[in-house]
CSV table of C-alpha atoms in Angstrom, one decimal:
chain,number,residue,atom,x,y,z
A,8,MET,CA,0.0,0.0,0.0
A,9,ALA,CA,1.4,3.3,-1.0
A,10,VAL,CA,1.6,6.0,1.6
A,11,GLU,CA,-0.8,8.9,1.1
A,12,LEU,CA,0.3,11.7,-1.2
A,13,ASP,CA,1.4,15.1,-0.3
A,14,THR,CA,-1.4,17.3,-1.5
A,15,ALA,CA,0.5,20.5,-0.8
A,16,THR,CA,-1.0,23.1,-3.1
A,17,ARG,CA,2.4,24.3,-4.4
A,18,PHE,CA,3.0,20.9,-6.0
A,19,ALA,CA,-0.5,20.7,-7.5
A,20,GLU,CA,0.4,22.6,-10.7
A,21,TYR,CA,3.0,20.1,-11.8
A,22,ALA,CA,2.2,17.3,-14.2
A,23,HIS,CA,3.0,14.6,-11.5
A,24,PRO,CA,2.7,16.1,-8.1
A,25,GLU,CA,2.7,12.6,-6.6
A,26,ARG,CA,6.5,12.6,-7.2
A,27,LEU,CA,7.2,15.3,-4.6
A,28,VAL,CA,6.8,15.6,-0.9
A,29,SER,CA,7.5,18.6,1.4
A,30,GLY,CA,9.5,18.7,4.6
A,31,GLU,CA,6.3,19.2,6.5
A,32,TRP,CA,4.7,16.2,5.0
A,33,LEU,CA,7.8,14.0,5.5
A,34,GLU,CA,8.2,15.0,9.1
A,35,ALA,CA,4.5,14.2,9.8
A,36,HIS,CA,4.8,10.8,8.1
A,37,LEU,CA,8.1,9.6,9.5
A,38,GLY,CA,7.6,6.1,10.9
A,39,THR,CA,4.6,5.4,8.7
A,40,PRO,CA,4.5,1.7,7.7
A,41,GLY,CA,5.3,1.3,4.0
A,42,LEU,CA,7.5,4.4,3.9
A,43,VAL,CA,11.3,4.3,3.6
A,44,VAL,CA,13.4,7.5,3.4
A,45,VAL,CA,16.6,7.2,1.4
A,46,GLU,CA,19.5,9.7,1.5
A,47,SER,CA,21.7,9.9,-1.6
A,48,ASP,CA,24.5,12.5,-1.6
A,49,GLU,CA,27.5,13.6,-3.5
A,50,ASP,CA,29.6,13.3,-0.3
A,51,VAL,CA,29.7,9.7,0.8
A,52,LEU,CA,30.1,10.7,4.5
A,53,LEU,CA,27.4,13.3,4.8
A,54,TYR,CA,24.8,10.8,5.9
A,55,GLU,CA,27.1,9.9,8.8
A,56,THR,CA,27.3,13.5,10.0
A,57,GLY,CA,23.5,13.5,10.5
A,58,HIS,CA,20.4,12.3,8.5
A,59,ILE,CA,16.7,12.3,8.8
A,60,THR,CA,15.4,9.8,11.4
A,61,ASP,CA,15.3,6.2,10.1
A,62,ALA,CA,16.6,7.2,6.7
A,63,VAL,CA,18.9,4.7,5.0
A,64,LYS,CA,21.8,5.6,2.8
A,65,ILE,CA,22.3,4.7,-0.8
A,66,ASP,CA,25.5,5.9,-2.5
A,67,TRP,CA,25.4,6.5,-6.2
A,68,HIS,CA,28.9,5.3,-6.7
A,69,THR,CA,29.5,2.5,-4.3
A,70,ASP,CA,25.9,1.1,-4.4
A,71,LEU,CA,24.3,1.9,-7.7
A,72,ASN,CA,27.2,1.5,-10.1
A,73,ASP,CA,28.5,-1.9,-11.2
A,74,PRO,CA,32.0,-2.2,-9.7
A,75,VAL,CA,33.5,-3.6,-12.9
A,76,GLU,CA,31.6,-2.6,-16.0
A,77,ARG,CA,30.5,1.0,-16.7
A,78,ASP,CA,26.8,0.3,-16.0
A,79,TYR,CA,24.3,0.2,-13.3
A,80,ILE,CA,23.8,-2.9,-11.1
A,81,ASN,CA,21.6,-5.6,-12.4
A,82,GLY,CA,18.2,-6.9,-11.2
A,83,SER,CA,19.7,-9.2,-8.5
A,84,GLY,CA,22.1,-6.5,-7.4
A,85,PHE,CA,19.3,-4.0,-7.0
A,86,ALA,CA,17.1,-6.5,-5.2
A,87,LYS,CA,19.8,-7.3,-2.8
A,88,LEU,CA,20.7,-3.6,-2.2
A,89,VAL,CA,17.2,-2.3,-1.6
A,90,GLY,CA,16.0,-5.4,0.2
A,91,SER,CA,18.8,-4.8,2.7
A,92,LYS,CA,17.4,-1.3,3.2
A,93,GLY,CA,13.9,-2.5,4.1
A,94,ILE,CA,12.4,-1.6,0.7
A,95,THR,CA,9.9,-4.0,-0.8
A,96,ARG,CA,8.4,-3.6,-4.3
A,97,ASP,CA,5.4,-1.8,-2.7
A,98,THR,CA,7.3,0.6,-0.5
A,99,THR,CA,6.9,4.3,-0.9
A,100,VAL,CA,10.4,5.6,-1.3
A,101,VAL,CA,11.3,9.2,-0.6
A,102,ILE,CA,14.7,10.3,-1.6
A,103,TYR,CA,16.6,13.4,-0.6
A,104,GLY,CA,20.2,14.6,-0.6
A,105,ASP,CA,22.7,17.4,-0.9
A,106,LYS,CA,23.4,19.8,-3.7
A,107,ASN,CA,19.7,20.5,-4.6
A,108,ASN,CA,18.9,16.8,-4.8
A,109,TRP,CA,21.3,16.4,-7.6
A,110,TRP,CA,22.2,12.8,-6.5
A,111,ALA,CA,18.8,12.1,-5.1
A,112,ALA,CA,17.3,12.6,-8.6
A,113,TYR,CA,20.0,10.3,-10.0
A,114,ALA,CA,19.0,7.6,-7.5
A,115,LEU,CA,15.3,8.2,-8.3
A,116,TRP,CA,16.1,7.7,-12.0
A,117,VAL,CA,17.9,4.4,-11.2
A,118,PHE,CA,14.9,3.2,-9.2
A,119,SER,CA,12.8,4.1,-12.2
A,120,LEU,CA,15.0,1.9,-14.5
A,121,PHE,CA,13.9,-1.0,-12.3
A,122,GLY,CA,10.3,0.1,-12.5
A,123,HIS,CA,9.9,0.8,-8.8
A,124,LYS,CA,6.5,2.4,-8.8
A,125,ASP,CA,6.3,4.8,-5.9
A,126,VAL,CA,9.5,6.8,-5.6
A,127,ARG,CA,9.4,10.5,-4.7
A,128,LEU,CA,11.8,13.4,-4.0
A,129,LEU,CA,11.8,15.5,-0.9
A,130,ASP,CA,11.6,18.9,-2.5
A,131,GLY,CA,14.7,20.9,-1.7
A,132,GLY,CA,16.6,18.1,-0.2
A,133,ARG,CA,19.0,18.6,2.7
A,134,ALA,CA,19.3,22.3,2.3
A,135,LYS,CA,15.6,23.1,2.6
A,136,TRP,CA,15.1,20.6,5.4
A,137,GLU,CA,17.8,22.3,7.3
A,138,ALA,CA,16.6,25.8,6.5
A,139,GLU,CA,13.2,24.8,7.8
A,140,GLY,CA,14.8,24.0,11.1
A,141,ARG,CA,14.1,20.3,10.9
A,142,THR,CA,16.4,17.9,12.8
A,143,TYR,CA,18.8,15.1,12.0
A,144,THR,CA,20.0,12.1,13.9
A,145,THR,CA,23.4,10.4,13.9
A,146,ASP,CA,22.0,7.0,14.7
A,147,ARG,CA,23.7,4.2,12.7
A,148,GLU,CA,21.6,3.0,9.8
A,149,SER,CA,19.3,0.2,10.8
A,150,ALA,CA,16.7,-1.4,8.5
A,151,PRO,CA,15.2,-4.9,8.4
A,152,THR,CA,16.2,-7.0,5.5
A,153,VAL,CA,13.2,-7.7,3.3
A,154,ASP,CA,12.5,-9.5,0.1
A,155,TYR,CA,12.6,-7.4,-3.1
A,156,PRO,CA,11.9,-9.4,-6.3
A,157,VAL,CA,14.6,-9.6,-9.0
A,158,VAL,CA,13.3,-7.3,-11.7
A,159,GLU,CA,15.7,-6.7,-14.6
A,160,ARG,CA,16.2,-3.1,-15.6
A,161,ASN,CA,14.1,-1.8,-18.5
A,162,ASP,CA,16.5,0.9,-19.9
A,163,ALA,CA,14.8,1.7,-23.2
A,164,PRO,CA,12.1,4.1,-22.1
A,165,ILE,CA,14.2,6.5,-20.0
A,166,ARG,CA,17.9,5.7,-20.8
A,167,ALA,CA,19.7,6.5,-24.0
A,168,TYR,CA,22.9,4.8,-25.1
A,169,LYS,CA,25.4,6.5,-27.5
A,170,ASP,CA,23.9,4.8,-30.6
A,171,ASP,CA,20.4,6.0,-29.5
A,172,VAL,CA,21.7,9.5,-29.4
A,173,ILE,CA,23.2,9.2,-32.9
A,174,ALA,CA,19.9,7.9,-34.2
A,175,HIS,CA,18.1,10.7,-32.3
A,176,LEU,CA,20.1,13.6,-33.9
A,177,GLY,CA,17.6,16.1,-35.4
A,178,ASN,CA,15.4,15.8,-32.3
A,179,PRO,CA,15.8,18.0,-29.2
A,180,LEU,CA,18.8,17.5,-27.0
A,181,ILE,CA,19.4,19.3,-23.7
A,182,ASP,CA,22.9,19.8,-22.5
A,183,VAL,CA,22.7,20.5,-18.8
A,184,ARG,CA,26.4,21.2,-18.1
A,185,SER,CA,27.9,24.5,-17.2
A,186,PRO,CA,28.3,27.0,-20.1
A,187,GLU,CA,32.1,26.5,-20.0
A,188,GLU,CA,31.7,22.7,-20.6
A,189,TYR,CA,29.1,23.4,-23.3
A,190,SER,CA,31.3,25.7,-25.3
A,191,GLY,CA,34.3,23.5,-24.9
A,192,GLU,CA,36.5,25.7,-22.8
A,193,ARG,CA,36.7,22.8,-20.3
A,194,THR,CA,35.6,19.2,-20.0
A,195,THR,CA,34.6,19.2,-16.3
A,196,ALA,CA,32.3,21.2,-14.2
A,197,PRO,CA,34.2,24.1,-12.6
A,198,ALA,CA,36.1,22.7,-9.6
A,199,TYR,CA,35.3,19.1,-10.4
A,200,PRO,CA,37.8,16.3,-11.1
A,201,GLU,CA,39.0,15.7,-14.6
A,202,GLU,CA,37.5,12.4,-15.8
A,203,GLY,CA,39.6,11.8,-18.7
A,204,THR,CA,37.5,13.1,-21.6
A,205,LEU,CA,39.5,13.6,-24.7
A,206,ARG,CA,37.5,16.3,-26.6
A,207,ALA,CA,35.5,19.3,-25.4
A,208,GLY,CA,32.3,20.8,-26.7
A,209,HIS,CA,28.8,19.6,-27.1
A,210,ILE,CA,26.6,17.4,-29.3
A,211,PRO,CA,25.5,19.3,-32.4
A,212,THR,CA,22.1,21.1,-32.0
A,213,ALA,CA,22.0,20.5,-28.2
A,214,GLN,CA,20.4,23.4,-26.3
A,215,SER,CA,22.4,24.6,-23.3
A,216,VAL,CA,20.2,24.6,-20.2
A,217,PRO,CA,22.3,24.2,-17.1
A,218,TRP,CA,20.4,21.9,-14.7
A,219,ALA,CA,20.4,24.3,-11.7
A,220,LYS,CA,18.2,26.7,-13.7
A,221,ALA,CA,15.3,24.6,-12.5
A,222,VAL,CA,16.1,25.2,-8.9
A,223,ALA,CA,14.7,28.0,-6.8
A,224,GLU,CA,16.7,29.9,-4.2
A,225,ASP,CA,15.5,27.7,-1.4
A,226,GLY,CA,16.7,24.6,-3.1
A,227,GLY,CA,13.3,23.4,-4.2
A,228,PHE,CA,12.0,23.3,-7.7
A,229,LYS,CA,10.9,26.5,-9.4
A,230,PRO,CA,7.1,27.0,-10.0
A,231,LEU,CA,5.6,25.6,-13.2
A,232,ASP,CA,5.5,29.0,-14.9
A,233,ALA,CA,9.2,29.6,-14.5
A,234,LEU,CA,10.0,26.1,-15.7
A,235,ASN,CA,7.8,26.5,-18.8
A,236,THR,CA,9.7,29.7,-19.6
A,237,ILE,CA,13.1,27.9,-19.3
A,238,TYR,CA,12.3,24.7,-21.2
A,239,ARG,CA,9.5,25.6,-23.6
A,240,THR,CA,10.0,29.3,-24.4
A,241,GLU,CA,13.7,29.5,-24.2
A,242,ALA,CA,14.9,26.0,-25.1
A,243,GLY,CA,12.0,25.5,-27.6
A,244,LEU,CA,10.7,22.1,-26.3
A,245,LYS,CA,7.2,21.3,-27.5
A,246,ASP,CA,4.6,18.7,-26.4
A,247,GLY,CA,5.2,15.5,-28.2
A,248,ASP,CA,8.9,16.1,-28.6
A,249,SER,CA,11.3,13.2,-28.0
A,250,VAL,CA,14.0,14.6,-25.7
A,251,ILE,CA,17.4,13.4,-24.6
A,252,ALA,CA,19.2,15.1,-21.8
A,253,TYR,CA,22.9,14.6,-21.0
A,254,CYS,CA,25.7,16.0,-18.9
A,255,ARG,CA,29.1,14.6,-18.0
A,256,ILE,CA,28.3,11.3,-16.3
A,257,GLY,CA,24.5,11.4,-16.3
A,258,GLU,CA,23.8,12.7,-12.8
A,259,ARG,CA,23.0,16.3,-13.4
A,260,SER,CA,20.9,15.3,-16.4
A,261,SER,CA,18.8,12.9,-14.1
A,262,HIS,CA,17.8,16.1,-12.3
A,263,THR,CA,16.6,17.6,-15.6
A,264,TRP,CA,15.0,14.3,-16.6
A,265,PHE,CA,13.0,14.6,-13.4
A,266,VAL,CA,11.9,18.1,-14.2
A,267,LEU,CA,10.9,17.4,-17.8
A,268,THR,CA,9.2,14.1,-17.0
A,269,HIS,CA,7.5,14.6,-13.7
A,270,LEU,CA,7.1,18.4,-13.4
A,271,LEU,CA,6.5,19.4,-17.0
A,272,GLY,CA,4.9,16.1,-18.2
A,273,PHE,CA,7.0,15.4,-21.2
A,274,GLU,CA,6.7,11.7,-22.2
A,275,GLY,CA,9.6,9.6,-23.4
A,276,VAL,CA,12.4,11.8,-22.1
A,277,ARG,CA,15.6,9.8,-21.9
A,278,ASN,CA,18.8,10.4,-19.9
A,279,TYR,CA,22.0,9.7,-21.8
A,280,ASP,CA,24.2,8.6,-18.9
A,281,GLY,CA,27.2,7.9,-21.0
A,282,SER,CA,27.1,11.7,-21.5
A,283,TRP,CA,30.2,13.7,-22.2
A,284,THR,CA,32.6,11.3,-20.7
A,285,GLU,CA,31.6,8.8,-23.4
A,286,TRP,CA,30.7,11.2,-26.3
A,287,GLY,CA,33.8,13.3,-25.8
A,288,SER,CA,36.1,10.3,-26.1
A,289,ALA,CA,34.2,8.3,-28.7
A,290,VAL,CA,35.7,8.0,-32.2
A,291,ARG,CA,33.9,9.7,-35.1
A,292,VAL,CA,31.0,11.3,-33.4
A,293,PRO,CA,30.2,14.9,-34.3
A,294,ILE,CA,31.1,17.7,-31.9
A,295,VAL,CA,30.4,21.4,-32.0
A,296,LYS,CA,32.5,24.0,-30.1
A,297,GLY,CA,31.4,27.4,-29.0
A,298,ALA,CA,28.3,28.9,-27.4
A,299,GLN,CA,25.9,28.1,-30.4
A,300,PRO,CA,24.1,24.8,-30.7
A,301,GLY,CA,25.5,24.3,-34.2
A,302,ALA,CA,24.1,22.5,-37.3
A,303,LEU,CA,23.5,18.8,-37.9
A,304,PRO,CA,26.5,17.1,-39.5
A,305,VAL,CA,26.1,16.1,-43.1
A,306,ARG,CA,27.3,12.5,-43.6
B,23,MET,CA,67.1,0.2,1.6
B,24,THR,CA,63.3,0.0,1.2
B,25,TYR,CA,61.3,3.2,1.6
B,26,GLN,CA,59.5,3.7,4.9
B,27,LEU,CA,56.5,6.0,5.1
B,28,PRO,CA,56.7,8.7,7.7
B,29,PHE,CA,55.3,7.6,11.1
B,30,ALA,CA,52.0,9.4,11.1
B,31,LEU,CA,51.1,8.5,7.5
B,32,GLN,CA,52.0,4.9,8.2
B,33,GLN,CA,49.9,4.8,11.3
B,34,THR,CA,46.9,6.3,9.5
B,35,LYS,CA,47.2,3.7,6.8
B,36,ASP,CA,47.5,0.9,9.4
B,37,ASP,CA,44.5,2.2,11.3
B,38,PHE,CA,42.3,2.3,8.2
B,39,ARG,CA,43.4,-1.1,7.0
B,40,ALA,CA,42.7,-2.7,10.3
B,41,LEU,CA,39.0,-1.8,10.0
B,42,GLU,CA,35.9,-3.1,8.2
B,43,LEU,CA,34.7,-1.1,5.3
B,44,HIS,CA,32.0,0.8,7.3
B,45,ASP,CA,34.3,1.5,10.2
B,46,ARG,CA,36.8,3.0,7.7
B,47,LEU,CA,34.1,5.6,6.9
B,48,GLN,CA,33.7,6.3,10.6
B,49,LEU,CA,37.4,6.8,11.0
B,50,LEU,CA,37.4,9.2,8.0
B,51,LEU,CA,34.6,11.1,9.7
B,52,GLU,CA,36.7,11.4,12.8
B,53,PHE,CA,39.6,12.8,10.7
B,54,SER,CA,37.0,15.2,9.2
B,55,ASN,CA,36.0,16.4,12.6
B,56,GLU,CA,39.6,16.8,13.6
B,57,LEU,CA,40.7,19.1,10.7
B,58,PRO,CA,42.7,21.7,12.6
B,59,LYS,CA,41.4,25.2,12.8
B,60,LEU,CA,43.2,27.7,10.7
B,61,PRO,CA,45.6,30.0,12.5
B,62,PRO,CA,44.2,33.6,12.6
B,63,ARG,CA,46.7,34.8,9.9
B,64,TYR,CA,44.9,32.6,7.4
B,65,ALA,CA,41.4,32.6,8.8
B,66,GLU,CA,41.3,36.3,7.9
B,67,HIS,CA,43.0,36.0,4.6
B,68,PRO,CA,41.4,33.3,2.5
B,69,GLY,CA,43.0,34.8,-0.6
B,70,LEU,CA,46.4,33.2,0.4
B,71,PHE,CA,45.0,29.7,-0.2
B,72,GLU,CA,45.1,27.6,-3.3
B,73,ARG,CA,42.0,25.8,-4.4
B,74,VAL,CA,42.3,22.1,-5.2
B,75,GLU,CA,40.4,21.8,-8.5
B,76,GLU,CA,40.5,18.0,-8.4
B,77,CYS,CA,38.2,17.9,-5.4
B,78,GLN,CA,34.4,17.9,-5.8
B,79,SER,CA,33.9,20.3,-3.0
B,80,PRO,CA,35.9,23.5,-2.4
B,81,VAL,CA,39.0,22.7,-0.4
B,82,PHE,CA,41.8,25.2,0.0
B,83,ILE,CA,45.4,24.4,1.0
B,84,VAL,CA,48.4,26.4,1.9
B,85,VAL,CA,51.9,25.2,2.8
B,86,GLU,CA,54.6,27.0,4.8
B,87,VAL,CA,58.3,26.0,4.8
B,88,ASP,CA,60.2,27.4,7.8
B,89,VAL,CA,63.9,28.2,8.1
B,90,ASP,CA,64.7,24.6,9.2
B,91,LYS,CA,63.0,23.2,6.1
B,92,VAL,CA,60.1,21.9,8.2
B,93,VAL,CA,56.8,22.0,6.5
B,94,HIS,CA,53.4,23.2,7.9
B,95,VAL,CA,50.2,22.4,6.1
B,96,PHE,CA,46.9,24.3,6.5
B,97,ALA,CA,43.6,23.4,4.9
B,98,THR,CA,40.0,24.3,5.0
B,99,ALA,CA,36.9,22.7,3.6
B,100,PRO,CA,33.2,23.2,4.4
B,101,ARG,CA,31.3,21.2,7.0
B,102,GLU,CA,28.9,20.0,4.2
B,103,ALA,CA,31.9,18.2,2.6
B,104,PRO,CA,33.0,15.8,5.3
B,105,THR,CA,34.8,13.5,2.9
B,106,THR,CA,36.9,16.3,1.5
B,107,ARG,CA,37.6,17.6,5.0
B,108,GLY,CA,38.6,14.1,6.1
B,109,PHE,CA,41.1,13.9,3.2
B,110,ALA,CA,42.5,17.3,4.0
B,111,SER,CA,42.8,16.4,7.7
B,112,ILE,CA,44.7,13.1,7.0
B,113,LEU,CA,47.2,15.1,4.9
B,114,ALA,CA,47.5,18.1,7.2
B,115,GLN,CA,48.1,15.9,10.2
B,116,GLY,CA,50.3,13.3,8.4
B,117,LEU,CA,52.5,15.8,6.5
B,118,GLY,CA,52.7,18.7,8.9
B,119,GLY,CA,56.0,18.8,10.8
B,120,LEU,CA,57.8,16.7,8.2
B,121,THR,CA,60.8,18.1,6.3
B,122,VAL,CA,60.8,19.1,2.7
B,123,ASP,CA,62.7,16.0,1.6
B,124,GLU,CA,60.4,13.7,3.6
B,125,ILE,CA,57.3,15.2,2.0
B,126,LEU,CA,58.7,15.0,-1.5
B,127,ALA,CA,59.5,11.3,-0.9
B,128,VAL,CA,55.9,10.4,0.0
B,129,PRO,CA,54.5,8.2,-2.9
B,130,ASP,CA,52.0,10.0,-5.1
B,131,ASP,CA,49.6,7.1,-4.8
B,132,TYR,CA,49.5,7.1,-1.0
B,133,PRO,CA,45.8,8.0,-1.0
B,134,SER,CA,45.0,4.9,-3.1
B,135,ASP,CA,46.9,2.8,-0.6
B,136,LEU,CA,44.8,3.7,2.5
B,137,GLY,CA,42.2,1.0,1.9
B,138,LEU,CA,39.5,3.7,1.4
B,139,THR,CA,39.1,3.3,-2.4
B,140,GLU,CA,36.4,0.7,-2.0
B,141,ALA,CA,34.6,2.6,0.7
B,142,VAL,CA,34.5,6.0,-1.0
B,143,SER,CA,35.0,5.1,-4.7
B,144,PRO,CA,38.1,5.7,-6.9
B,145,LEU,CA,36.7,8.9,-8.3
B,146,ARG,CA,36.6,10.5,-4.8
B,147,ILE,CA,40.1,9.2,-3.9
B,148,ARG,CA,41.3,11.1,-6.9
B,149,GLY,CA,40.5,14.3,-5.0
B,150,MET,CA,42.9,13.4,-2.3
B,151,THR,CA,45.6,12.5,-4.8
B,152,GLY,CA,45.2,16.0,-6.3
B,153,MET,CA,45.5,17.5,-2.8
B,154,LEU,CA,48.8,15.6,-2.2
B,155,ALA,CA,50.2,16.7,-5.5
B,156,ARG,CA,49.4,20.3,-4.7
B,157,VAL,CA,51.0,20.1,-1.3
B,158,LYS,CA,54.2,18.7,-3.0
B,159,ARG,CA,54.2,21.3,-5.7
B,160,GLN,CA,53.8,24.1,-3.1
B,161,VAL,CA,56.6,22.6,-1.1
B,162,ARG,CA,58.9,22.5,-4.1
B,163,GLU,CA,58.1,26.1,-5.0
B,164,LYS,CA,58.5,27.4,-1.5
B,165,SER,CA,61.7,25.5,-0.6
B,166,ALA,CA,63.4,26.5,-3.9
B,167,ALA,CA,63.7,30.1,-2.9
């Protein structure tokens, strides 16, 4: 049984308000049977410094990525992971984290690859929770181990591989990296580690919409109006468009995937998680440098 | 003669390696909480610090070499970045008080050797490798004069 929805009026205008909860709702529902709160951060130690009561920790790197191949864990790996966190197939999962839910959105997207039905974000993540004066505990993680069925990932609806992107050229692409990465001045986000990408620039015709444009000052999502201006008016997305978002390793673009899919209601949005670390090192793929989207290559 | 790590660095490595994976994170958190406060001359002049670009969160490092060629390492990183603080603390505590030659002899891959790679991921360890490289570079520059 899914836990009741947050009917906060400020979420009602979004396409899928059931994907968000407020700090107020979460605080009132902590301890509700069928609810598991998951923290997912960029900093692997942040959870240990203090986390929401009874929250469990899932780390994007050490838990969700396959340790050998560049891919996500498989169905049995996921079943084992989330089962050990007290999550069943019917659990309502609420994810939150640092950096405006950057990594929380990534975890939510990975849960979606496995078709987990009821997975929501805490609007504003850690920053808003703290700003609202809500508390943390440093209790060590404890969750009952439960059975989660082995369900294989279904990548196709929401995940794009490199060949999918090549086939997609001519349809809208959203590059969510910083302007410097988009133009090709650099291959990493300012102040982020170099991940060994060989070429700099962007995929031809991609619109530059840095992911954090969707975030309000308090760390929550901007209202629908503002999001429509950014993605429809400025980036030119139209209903019915097939859209692929990408960044450097697919995490910032999961945030944009969430905005386009669950807040604006676009269908069939895919996240290209290979992103620039793959495209920028691949042989014979087209690249455009500079601040303009550029034209489609003629082959 | 085989190379022997300086005492504090060796002890940190032994301490981490003696622990289970989860406890290694707890020890890193202890280091994070122990990152020494900056002396007032730096606390008021953040412009004297060098930012470590390899790290995901902002961390700043400055090195002093005194007349006896003894090195002092100061670092600062925000509370919301405990992993980065922990890395800085391991290096500030392990390298501070060593001589120029001792620091330059520390293997560049010391961070990968702490037994933390599996606990925090190779990508994150790279931030600490970058920090060590910057300390060494500053030591070289400041001891050349």
